[in-house]
PDB file of C-alpha atoms in Angstrom:
ATOM      1  CA  MET A   9    -205.691  94.847 -87.590  1.00 49.00           C
ATOM      2  CA  LEU A  10    -205.890  98.490 -86.498  1.00 45.00           C
ATOM      3  CA  GLY A  11    -202.111  98.684 -86.619  1.00 48.00           C
ATOM      4  CA  GLY A  12    -202.159  97.367 -90.201  1.00 51.00           C
ATOM      5  CA  MET A  13    -204.714  99.950 -91.237  1.00 48.00           C
ATOM      6  CA  ASN A  14    -202.609 102.726 -89.689  1.00 50.00           C
ATOM      7  CA  GLY A  15    -199.603 101.534 -91.648  1.00 50.00           C
ATOM      8  CA  ARG A  16    -201.549 101.518 -94.903  1.00 49.00           C
ATOM      9  CA  MET A  17    -202.869 105.042 -94.222  1.00 47.00           C
ATOM     10  CA  ARG A  18    -199.412 106.472 -93.486  1.00 50.00           C
ATOM     11  CA  LEU A  19    -198.138 105.652 -96.990  1.00 47.00           C
ATOM     12  CA  PRO A  20    -200.675 107.805 -98.922  1.00 50.00           C
ATOM     13  CA  ALA A  21    -200.209 110.605 -96.392  1.00 48.00           C
ATOM     14  CA  ALA A  22    -196.472 110.589 -96.944  1.00 45.00           C
ATOM     15  CA  CYS A  23    -196.945 110.658-100.717  1.00 43.00           C
ATOM     16  CA  MET A  24    -199.383 113.558-100.424  1.00 45.00           C
ATOM     17  CA  ALA A  25    -196.896 115.544 -98.288  1.00 44.00           C
ATOM     18  CA  ALA A  26    -194.131 114.962-100.822  1.00 42.00           C
ATOM     19  CA  LEU A  27    -196.366 116.220-103.633  1.00 40.00           C
ATOM     20  CA  LEU A  28    -197.271 119.352-101.670  1.00 39.00           C
ATOM     21  CA  LEU A  29    -193.624 120.116-100.927  1.00 36.00           C
ATOM     22  CA  ALA A  30    -192.710 119.684-104.583  1.00 38.00           C
ATOM     23  CA  ALA A  31    -195.484 122.071-105.627  1.00 39.00           C
ATOM     24  CA  CYS A  32    -194.306 124.687-103.141  1.00 40.00           C
ATOM     25  CA  GLY A  33    -190.637 124.381-104.079  1.00 41.00           C
ATOM     26  CA  PRO A  34    -188.858 126.870-106.374  1.00 39.00           C
ATOM     27  CA  THR A  35    -189.041 126.432-110.123  1.00 36.00           C
ATOM     28  CA  ARG A  36    -186.515 127.687-112.656  1.00 34.00           C
ATOM     29  CA  ARG A  37    -187.832 129.906-115.411  1.00 29.00           C
ATOM     30  CA  THR A  38    -186.823 132.901-117.465  1.00 26.00           C
ATOM     31  CA  VAL A  39    -188.826 136.102-117.037  1.00 27.00           C
ATOM     32  CA  VAL A  40    -188.703 138.695-119.793  1.00 27.00           C
ATOM     33  CA  VAL A  41    -189.720 142.145-118.557  1.00 28.00           C
ATOM     34  CA  GLN A  42    -191.047 144.600-121.117  1.00 31.00           C
ATOM     35  CA  PRO A  43    -190.781 148.282-120.121  1.00 36.00           C
ATOM     36  CA  SER A  44    -193.895 150.399-119.944  1.00 33.00           C
ATOM     37  CA  ASN A  45    -194.284 153.153-122.501  1.00 35.00           C
ATOM     38  CA  ARG A  46    -194.704 155.742-119.761  1.00 32.00           C
ATOM     39  CA  SER A  47    -192.639 154.658-116.788  1.00 34.00           C
ATOM     40  CA  TYR A  48    -189.072 153.399-116.921  1.00 33.00           C
ATOM     41  CA  PRO A  49    -187.057 151.873-114.069  1.00 35.00           C
ATOM     42  CA  ALA A  50    -183.782 153.638-113.367  1.00 36.00           C
ATOM     43  CA  GLN A  51    -181.547 150.578-113.596  1.00 36.00           C
ATOM     44  CA  ALA A  52    -183.637 147.701-114.907  1.00 38.00           C
ATOM     45  CA  HIS A  53    -181.602 145.317-117.017  1.00 44.00           C
ATOM     46  CA  ALA A  54    -181.121 141.660-117.766  1.00 45.00           C
ATOM     47  CA  SER A  55    -178.473 141.530-115.049  1.00 54.00           C
ATOM     48  CA  ALA A  56    -179.095 143.729-112.002  1.00 56.00           C
ATOM     49  CA  PRO A  57    -176.601 144.493-109.217  1.00 57.00           C
ATOM     50  CA  ASP A  58    -176.753 142.045-106.337  1.00 58.00           C
ATOM     51  CA  ALA A  59    -176.819 142.804-102.623  1.00 52.00           C
ATOM     52  CA  ARG A  60    -173.029 142.900-102.521  1.00 63.00           C
ATOM     53  CA  GLY A  61    -172.898 145.774-105.008  1.00 90.00           C
ATOM     54  CA  THR A  62    -171.614 143.732-107.928  1.00 94.00           C
ATOM     55  CA  TYR A  63    -172.824 143.343-111.485  1.00 96.00           C
ATOM     56  CA  ARG A  64    -172.477 140.415-113.894  1.00 96.00           C
ATOM     57  CA  VAL A  65    -171.678 141.481-117.458  1.00 96.00           C
ATOM     58  CA  VAL A  66    -174.106 140.335-120.152  1.00 95.00           C
ATOM     59  CA  ARG A  67    -173.702 140.235-123.896  1.00 93.00           C
ATOM     60  CA  GLY A  68    -173.849 143.728-125.437  1.00 93.00           C
ATOM     61  CA  ASP A  69    -172.547 145.552-122.352  1.00 95.00           C
ATOM     62  CA  THR A  70    -169.624 147.943-122.484  1.00 96.00           C
ATOM     63  CA  LEU A  71    -167.825 149.424-119.497  1.00 96.00           C
ATOM     64  CA  TYR A  72    -169.301 152.791-120.493  1.00 96.00           C
ATOM     65  CA  SER A  73    -172.889 151.508-120.667  1.00 96.00           C
ATOM     66  CA  ILE A  74    -172.574 149.806-117.261  1.00 96.00           C
ATOM     67  CA  ALA A  75    -171.187 153.000-115.714  1.00 96.00           C
ATOM     68  CA  PHE A  76    -173.925 155.027-117.435  1.00 95.00           C
ATOM     69  CA  ARG A  77    -176.659 152.700-116.167  1.00 94.00           C
ATOM     70  CA  HIS A  78    -175.492 152.925-112.555  1.00 94.00           C
ATOM     71  CA  GLY A  79    -174.590 156.625-112.528  1.00 94.00           C
ATOM     72  CA  LEU A  80    -170.833 156.025-112.164  1.00 95.00           C
ATOM     73  CA  ASP A  81    -167.744 157.586-113.685  1.00 96.00           C
ATOM     74  CA  PHE A  82    -166.377 155.010-116.130  1.00 96.00           C
ATOM     75  CA  ARG A  83    -162.841 155.747-114.888  1.00 96.00           C
ATOM     76  CA  ALA A  84    -163.802 154.888-111.311  1.00 96.00           C
ATOM     77  CA  LEU A  85    -165.538 151.686-112.414  1.00 97.00           C
ATOM     78  CA  ALA A  86    -162.430 150.673-114.355  1.00 97.00           C
ATOM     79  CA  ALA A  87    -160.147 151.465-111.422  1.00 96.00           C
ATOM     80  CA  TRP A  88    -162.225 149.538-108.876  1.00 96.00           C
ATOM     81  CA  ASN A  89    -162.047 146.460-111.122  1.00 97.00           C
ATOM     82  CA  ARG A  90    -158.413 146.911-112.256  1.00 96.00           C
ATOM     83  CA  ILE A  91    -159.450 147.178-115.900  1.00 96.00           C
ATOM     84  CA  ALA A  92    -156.986 149.069-118.060  1.00 95.00           C
ATOM     85  CA  PRO A  93    -157.742 150.827-121.363  1.00 93.00           C
ATOM     86  CA  PRO A  94    -159.236 149.939-123.791  1.00 92.00           C
ATOM     87  CA  TYR A  95    -161.576 148.586-121.070  1.00 95.00           C
ATOM     88  CA  THR A  96    -162.283 145.142-122.485  1.00 94.00           C
ATOM     89  CA  ILE A  97    -164.955 143.173-120.594  1.00 96.00           C
ATOM     90  CA  TRP A  98    -166.681 139.868-121.347  1.00 95.00           C
ATOM     91  CA  PRO A  99    -170.057 138.205-120.615  1.00 95.00           C
ATOM     92  CA  GLY A 100    -170.158 136.563-117.207  1.00 96.00           C
ATOM     93  CA  GLN A 101    -167.490 138.819-115.717  1.00 96.00           C
ATOM     94  CA  GLN A 102    -168.319 140.053-112.227  1.00 96.00           C
ATOM     95  CA  LEU A 103    -167.755 143.783-111.670  1.00 97.00           C
ATOM     96  CA  ARG A 104    -167.857 145.629-108.369  1.00 96.00           C
ATOM     97  CA  LEU A 105    -169.901 148.824-108.342  1.00 96.00           C
ATOM     98  CA  THR A 106    -168.369 150.303-105.183  1.00 94.00           C
ATOM     99  CA  PRO A 107    -164.787 151.147-104.158  1.00 94.00           C
ATOM    100  CA  PRO A 108    -162.816 148.261-102.645  1.00 89.00           C
ATOM    101  CA  ALA A 109    -162.252 148.316 -98.892  1.00 82.00           C
ATOM    102  CA  HIS A 110    -158.977 149.121 -97.110  1.00 66.00           C
ATOM    103  CA  GLY A 111    -158.053 151.920 -99.518  1.00 53.00           C
ATOM    104  CA  ALA A 112    -157.040 149.576-102.323  1.00 48.00           C
ATOM    105  CA  VAL A 113    -157.749 152.404-104.768  1.00 47.00           C
ATOM    106  CA  ALA A 114    -156.954 156.027-104.007  1.00 40.00           C
ATOM    107  CA  ALA A 115    -160.059 158.046-103.262  1.00 36.00           C
ATOM    108  CA  GLY A 116    -160.904 161.231-105.086  1.00 37.00           C
ATOM    109  CA  PRO A 117    -162.527 162.405-108.284  1.00 37.00           C
ATOM    110  CA  ARG A 118    -159.689 161.100-110.461  1.00 39.00           C
ATOM    111  CA  PRO A 119    -159.186 157.322-110.277  1.00 38.00           C
ATOM    112  CA  VAL A 120    -155.880 155.733-111.157  1.00 35.00           C
ATOM    113  CA  HIS A 121    -156.760 154.612-114.686  1.00 36.00           C
ATOM    114  CA  ARG A 122    -157.202 157.366-117.245  1.00 36.00           C
ATOM    115  CA  VAL A 123    -157.892 157.380-120.946  1.00 36.00           C
ATOM    116  CA  PRO A 124    -156.726 159.787-123.625  1.00 36.00           C
ATOM    117  CA  ALA A 125    -158.827 162.828-124.336  1.00 38.00           C
ATOM    118  CA  ALA A 126    -161.286 162.800-127.204  1.00 38.00           C
ATOM    119  CA  PRO A 127    -159.623 162.510-130.581  1.00 38.00           C
ATOM    120  CA  VAL A 128    -158.397 165.579-132.402  1.00 35.00           C
ATOM    121  CA  PHE A 129    -159.516 165.603-136.000  1.00 35.00           C
ATOM    122  CA  LYS A 130    -156.855 166.791-138.456  1.00 38.00           C
ATOM    123  CA  PRO A 131    -156.923 167.040-142.240  1.00 42.00           C
ATOM    124  CA  VAL A 132    -155.343 164.124-144.055  1.00 40.00           C
ATOM    125  CA  PRO A 133    -152.169 165.218-145.932  1.00 46.00           C
ATOM    126  CA  ALA A 134    -152.053 164.728-149.666  1.00 45.00           C
ATOM    127  CA  PRO A 135    -150.046 161.690-150.909  1.00 45.00           C
ATOM    128  CA  SER A 136    -146.388 162.329-151.670  1.00 48.00           C
ATOM    129  CA  ASP A 137    -146.819 161.399-155.355  1.00 49.00           C
ATOM    130  CA  ALA A 138    -149.632 163.900-155.905  1.00 45.00           C
ATOM    131  CA  ALA A 139    -149.218 166.351-158.760  1.00 46.00           C
ATOM    132  CA  PRO A 140    -147.393 169.539-157.710  1.00 48.00           C
ATOM    133  CA  ALA A 141    -149.421 172.678-157.207  1.00 46.00           C
ATOM    134  CA  PRO A 142    -149.419 175.153-160.097  1.00 44.00           C
ATOM    135  CA  SER A 143    -146.850 177.935-160.046  1.00 43.00           C
ATOM    136  CA  ALA A 144    -147.827 181.061-158.136  1.00 41.00           C
ATOM    137  CA  THR A 145    -147.037 183.266-161.142  1.00 44.00           C
ATOM    138  CA  VAL A 146    -147.404 183.003-164.908  1.00 42.00           C
ATOM    139  CA  PRO A 147    -144.932 184.825-167.208  1.00 45.00           C
ATOM    140  CA  VAL A 148    -146.594 187.304-169.571  1.00 44.00           C
ATOM    141  CA  ALA A 149    -144.379 189.147-172.118  1.00 46.00           C
ATOM    142  CA  GLY A 150    -141.377 189.141-169.830  1.00 46.00           C
ATOM    143  CA  ALA A 151    -143.394 190.119-166.744  1.00 47.00           C
ATOM    144  CA  SER A 152    -145.021 188.111-163.989  1.00 48.00           C
ATOM    145  CA  VAL A 153    -148.578 188.441-162.805  1.00 47.00           C
ATOM    146  CA  PRO A 154    -150.253 186.451-160.037  1.00 52.00           C
ATOM    147  CA  ALA A 155    -151.989 183.324-161.259  1.00 52.00           C
ATOM    148  CA  PRO A 156    -155.553 182.675-160.136  1.00 52.00           C
ATOM    149  CA  PRO A 157    -155.673 180.509-157.013  1.00 54.00           C
ATOM    150  CA  ALA A 158    -156.189 176.805-157.520  1.00 53.00           C
ATOM    151  CA  PRO A 159    -159.722 175.659-156.719  1.00 49.00           C
ATOM    152  CA  PRO A 160    -160.018 174.002-153.315  1.00 48.00           C
ATOM    153  CA  ALA A 161    -160.071 170.221-153.255  1.00 45.00           C
ATOM    154  CA  ALA A 162    -163.507 168.706-153.022  1.00 42.00           C
ATOM    155  CA  SER A 163    -164.253 167.709-149.452  1.00 41.00           C
ATOM    156  CA  PRO A 164    -166.335 164.716-148.359  1.00 40.00           C
ATOM    157  CA  ALA A 165    -169.998 165.210-147.530  1.00 42.00           C
ATOM    158  CA  ALA A 166    -170.149 168.393-145.520  1.00 44.00           C
ATOM    159  CA  VAL A 167    -171.417 168.042-141.958  1.00 47.00           C
ATOM    160  CA  PRO A 168    -174.099 170.656-141.281  1.00 50.00           C
ATOM    161  CA  ARG A 169    -173.243 172.822-138.293  1.00 53.00           C
ATOM    162  CA  GLY A 170    -175.556 175.137-136.423  1.00 75.00           C
ATOM    163  CA  ALA A 171    -174.809 177.482-133.584  1.00 93.00           C
ATOM    164  CA  THR A 172    -172.269 176.130-131.100  1.00 96.00           C
ATOM    165  CA  ARG A 173    -171.309 176.860-127.516  1.00 97.00           C
ATOM    166  CA  SER A 174    -168.025 176.105-125.778  1.00 97.00           C
ATOM    167  CA  ALA A 175    -168.508 174.619-122.293  1.00 95.00           C
ATOM    168  CA  GLY A 176    -166.351 172.217-120.325  1.00 93.00           C
ATOM    169  CA  GLY A 177    -163.746 172.105-123.062  1.00 95.00           C
ATOM    170  CA  VAL A 178    -166.316 170.864-125.610  1.00 97.00           C
ATOM    171  CA  GLU A 179    -168.007 172.663-128.508  1.00 98.00           C
ATOM    172  CA  TRP A 180    -171.673 171.737-128.134  1.00 98.00           C
ATOM    173  CA  ARG A 181    -174.531 171.998-130.620  1.00 98.00           C
ATOM    174  CA  TRP A 182    -178.158 170.891-130.564  1.00 98.00           C
ATOM    175  CA  PRO A 183    -178.597 167.204-131.468  1.00 98.00           C
ATOM    176  CA  ALA A 184    -181.991 167.676-133.160  1.00 98.00           C
ATOM    177  CA  ASP A 185    -184.259 170.441-134.457  1.00 95.00           C
ATOM    178  CA  GLY A 186    -187.399 169.453-132.549  1.00 93.00           C
ATOM    179  CA  THR A 187    -189.231 171.476-129.926  1.00 95.00           C
ATOM    180  CA  LEU A 188    -188.127 171.145-126.323  1.00 97.00           C
ATOM    181  CA  ILE A 189    -191.018 169.295-124.648  1.00 97.00           C
ATOM    182  CA  LYS A 190    -189.391 168.251-121.364  1.00 97.00           C
ATOM    183  CA  ARG A 191    -186.728 169.974-119.306  1.00 97.00           C
ATOM    184  CA  PHE A 192    -184.049 168.438-117.111  1.00 98.00           C
ATOM    185  CA  GLN A 193    -184.994 167.286-113.613  1.00 95.00           C
ATOM    186  CA  SER A 194    -182.225 165.689-111.586  1.00 87.00           C
ATOM    187  CA  GLY A 195    -184.603 163.378-109.726  1.00 88.00           C
ATOM    188  CA  ASP A 196    -185.965 161.698-112.856  1.00 92.00           C
ATOM    189  CA  ALA A 197    -185.271 158.010-113.401  1.00 90.00           C
ATOM    190  CA  ILE A 198    -183.941 158.972-116.842  1.00 92.00           C
ATOM    191  CA  PRO A 199    -182.635 162.531-116.379  1.00 95.00           C
ATOM    192  CA  GLY A 200    -182.258 164.637-119.491  1.00 97.00           C
ATOM    193  CA  ILE A 201    -184.277 166.673-121.952  1.00 98.00           C
ATOM    194  CA  GLU A 202    -186.741 165.526-124.596  1.00 98.00           C
ATOM    195  CA  LEU A 203    -187.087 166.976-128.089  1.00 98.00           C
ATOM    196  CA  ALA A 204    -190.237 166.364-130.133  1.00 97.00           C
ATOM    197  CA  GLY A 205    -190.129 165.294-133.755  1.00 97.00           C
ATOM    198  CA  LYS A 206    -191.383 162.716-136.187  1.00 97.00           C
ATOM    199  CA  ALA A 207    -190.111 159.279-137.070  1.00 97.00           C
ATOM    200  CA  GLY A 208    -187.001 159.458-139.217  1.00 97.00           C
ATOM    201  CA  ASP A 209    -185.966 163.005-138.256  1.00 98.00           C
ATOM    202  CA  PRO A 210    -182.168 163.357-138.108  1.00 98.00           C
ATOM    203  CA  VAL A 211    -180.356 162.923-134.803  1.00 98.00           C
ATOM    204  CA  ARG A 212    -176.856 164.408-134.854  1.00 98.00           C
ATOM    205  CA  ALA A 213    -173.789 164.238-132.628  1.00 98.00           C
ATOM    206  CA  ALA A 214    -173.782 167.140-130.188  1.00 98.00           C
ATOM    207  CA  ALA A 215    -169.966 167.363-130.311  1.00 98.00           C
ATOM    208  CA  ASP A 216    -166.876 165.601-131.658  1.00 98.00           C
ATOM    209  CA  GLY A 217    -166.185 162.279-129.997  1.00 98.00           C
ATOM    210  CA  VAL A 218    -166.090 158.491-130.111  1.00 98.00           C
ATOM    211  CA  VAL A 219    -169.111 156.174-129.970  1.00 98.00           C
ATOM    212  CA  VAL A 220    -168.700 154.053-126.826  1.00 97.00           C
ATOM    213  CA  TYR A 221    -172.121 152.376-126.895  1.00 98.00           C
ATOM    214  CA  SER A 222    -174.598 151.616-129.668  1.00 98.00           C
ATOM    215  CA  GLY A 223    -177.319 149.182-128.677  1.00 97.00           C
ATOM    216  CA  ASN A 224    -180.623 148.558-126.938  1.00 96.00           C
ATOM    217  CA  GLY A 225    -179.564 146.887-123.691  1.00 94.00           C
ATOM    218  CA  LEU A 226    -180.651 149.660-121.301  1.00 94.00           C
ATOM    219  CA  VAL A 227    -184.356 149.324-120.530  1.00 91.00           C
ATOM    220  CA  GLY A 228    -186.246 152.584-120.970  1.00 93.00           C
ATOM    221  CA  TYR A 229    -183.851 154.084-123.532  1.00 96.00           C
ATOM    222  CA  GLY A 230    -184.788 152.047-126.602  1.00 97.00           C
ATOM    223  CA  GLU A 231    -182.178 152.227-129.353  1.00 98.00           C
ATOM    224  CA  LEU A 232    -179.421 154.166-127.570  1.00 98.00           C
ATOM    225  CA  ILE A 233    -176.132 155.790-128.589  1.00 98.00           C
ATOM    226  CA  ILE A 234    -173.531 157.088-126.117  1.00 98.00           C
ATOM    227  CA  ILE A 235    -170.647 159.295-127.272  1.00 98.00           C
ATOM    228  CA  LYS A 236    -167.516 160.069-125.268  1.00 98.00           C
ATOM    229  CA  HIS A 237    -166.244 163.596-125.887  1.00 98.00           C
ATOM    230  CA  ASN A 238    -163.319 163.755-123.456  1.00 96.00           C
ATOM    231  CA  ASP A 239    -162.353 162.307-120.077  1.00 94.00           C
ATOM    232  CA  ASP A 240    -165.160 164.253-118.394  1.00 96.00           C
ATOM    233  CA  PHE A 241    -168.146 164.320-120.750  1.00 98.00           C
ATOM    234  CA  LEU A 242    -170.476 161.783-122.338  1.00 98.00           C
ATOM    235  CA  SER A 243    -173.675 162.454-124.255  1.00 98.00           C
ATOM    236  CA  ALA A 244    -176.535 160.020-124.813  1.00 98.00           C
ATOM    237  CA  TYR A 245    -179.252 159.804-127.485  1.00 98.00           C
ATOM    238  CA  GLY A 246    -182.261 157.565-126.760  1.00 98.00           C
ATOM    239  CA  HIS A 247    -185.523 156.324-128.354  1.00 98.00           C
ATOM    240  CA  ASN A 248    -184.027 156.239-131.866  1.00 98.00           C
ATOM    241  CA  ARG A 249    -185.761 154.381-134.669  1.00 98.00           C
ATOM    242  CA  LYS A 250    -182.450 153.405-136.228  1.00 98.00           C
ATOM    243  CA  ARG A 251    -178.813 153.681-135.119  1.00 98.00           C
ATOM    244  CA  LEU A 252    -176.378 154.710-137.870  1.00 98.00           C
ATOM    245  CA  VAL A 253    -173.028 154.476-136.052  1.00 98.00           C
ATOM    246  CA  LYS A 254    -171.089 151.664-134.398  1.00 97.00           C
ATOM    247  CA  GLU A 255    -169.036 151.396-131.230  1.00 97.00           C
ATOM    248  CA  GLY A 256    -165.500 152.699-131.705  1.00 96.00           C
ATOM    249  CA  GLN A 257    -166.511 155.007-134.553  1.00 97.00           C
ATOM    250  CA  ARG A 258    -165.296 158.606-134.453  1.00 98.00           C
ATOM    251  CA  VAL A 259    -167.929 161.222-135.157  1.00 98.00           C
ATOM    252  CA  SER A 260    -167.910 164.964-135.728  1.00 98.00           C
ATOM    253  CA  ALA A 261    -170.254 167.555-134.264  1.00 98.00           C
ATOM    254  CA  GLY A 262    -173.392 167.682-136.391  1.00 97.00           C
ATOM    255  CA  GLN A 263    -172.788 164.298-138.003  1.00 98.00           C
ATOM    256  CA  LEU A 264    -175.904 162.185-138.579  1.00 98.00           C
ATOM    257  CA  ILE A 265    -175.825 159.324-136.063  1.00 98.00           C
ATOM    258  CA  ALA A 266    -179.426 158.089-135.856  1.00 98.00           C
ATOM    259  CA  GLU A 267    -183.018 158.483-136.973  1.00 98.00           C
ATOM    260  CA  MET A 268    -185.532 159.719-134.414  1.00 98.00           C
ATOM    261  CA  GLY A 269    -188.118 157.221-133.257  1.00 98.00           C
ATOM    262  CA  SER A 270    -190.218 155.941-130.381  1.00 97.00           C
ATOM    263  CA  THR A 271    -188.363 152.832-129.159  1.00 97.00           C
ATOM    264  CA  GLY A 272    -188.868 152.683-125.391  1.00 94.00           C
ATOM    265  CA  ALA A 273    -191.217 155.684-125.551  1.00 95.00           C
ATOM    266  CA  SER A 274    -194.864 156.455-126.280  1.00 94.00           C
ATOM    267  CA  ARG A 275    -194.130 159.057-128.979  1.00 95.00           C
ATOM    268  CA  ASP A 276    -191.471 160.003-131.504  1.00 97.00           C
ATOM    269  CA  GLU A 277    -188.835 161.996-129.643  1.00 98.00           C
ATOM    270  CA  LEU A 278    -185.152 162.276-128.776  1.00 98.00           C
ATOM    271  CA  GLN A 279    -184.159 161.755-125.147  1.00 98.00           C
ATOM    272  CA  PHE A 280    -180.844 163.590-124.772  1.00 98.00           C
ATOM    273  CA  GLN A 281    -178.458 163.539-121.836  1.00 98.00           C
ATOM    274  CA  ILE A 282    -175.086 165.017-120.944  1.00 98.00           C
ATOM    275  CA  ARG A 283    -173.106 163.411-118.148  1.00 97.00           C
ATOM    276  CA  ARG A 284    -170.072 164.906-116.471  1.00 97.00           C
ATOM    277  CA  ASP A 285    -167.890 162.490-114.481  1.00 96.00           C
ATOM    278  CA  GLY A 286    -170.796 160.047-114.599  1.00 95.00           C
ATOM    279  CA  ASN A 287    -173.327 162.496-113.163  1.00 96.00           C
ATOM    280  CA  PRO A 288    -176.318 163.810-115.181  1.00 97.00           C
ATOM    281  CA  VAL A 289    -176.182 167.565-115.768  1.00 97.00           C
ATOM    282  CA  ASP A 290    -178.684 169.940-117.367  1.00 98.00           C
ATOM    283  CA  PRO A 291    -177.975 169.957-121.137  1.00 98.00           C
ATOM    284  CA  LEU A 292    -179.347 173.503-121.367  1.00 97.00           C
ATOM    285  CA  ASP A 293    -176.311 174.662-119.372  1.00 97.00           C
ATOM    286  CA  TYR A 294    -174.103 173.464-122.240  1.00 98.00           C
ATOM    287  CA  LEU A 295    -176.116 173.766-125.461  1.00 98.00           C
ATOM    288  CA  PRO A 296    -176.235 177.126-127.301  1.00 96.00           C
ATOM    289  CA  ARG A 297    -179.272 179.352-126.867  1.00 93.00           C
ATOM    290  CA  ARG A 298    -181.884 178.966-129.536  1.00 88.00           C
TER     291      ARG A 298
END
């Protein structure tokens, strides 16, 4: 009888143990992390690098934004992953964030894959069937006198240009008119300068270039635009209220690219960065003096 009771007691105990193990086991869920208005992680993102130093591409990423997020030169990142221009990547792709072992890629500041320099903007020639220009002289009583010059052709909406400064092969200008409220500190999680303003103030391209990222996938930057100026320099414009340019679009210095805002920030401001070979540098070393 005692043996029968022991057998009956073992069954509930086994069931209870199974329930406890199930409760302690891992559960699958999706966690959405919202950034604080005052403190931003350096590399927080929907897909973080794993212990092996790799990164899984998510929708909205570009090679430039991944390199920017991890403080890498986009050329090195492309070389380590054998990605040739125009640097097409796709969601789910696994990228290495460190050089391959055994010298698979030559070391040094210039990786094997390179891209053309920033575009050179040239005037568009007039169509071949355009009306010929007026004659340089007009006959008057057997003599010739110079004719008044033809009025210049109307140009598209003029891009306002302020003072500029040539540095690193780029003509830089200030991206906004606001007051400088935060200077560059290399140890910051988001290193750059901050310019005060109000919602809707114009944000302009600091130099000629191509938009290589326009999105909101980098936590702490809000609505972000990144422009490539040449093989060495990128500039970034964060916390915008509205982005006005798309990836692949060519822009000119002073061109309106966004409206100032407070996305990812506690106040209306522009967070502006310049990166050289993937490394943050002090924008005040490149922008003209005010």
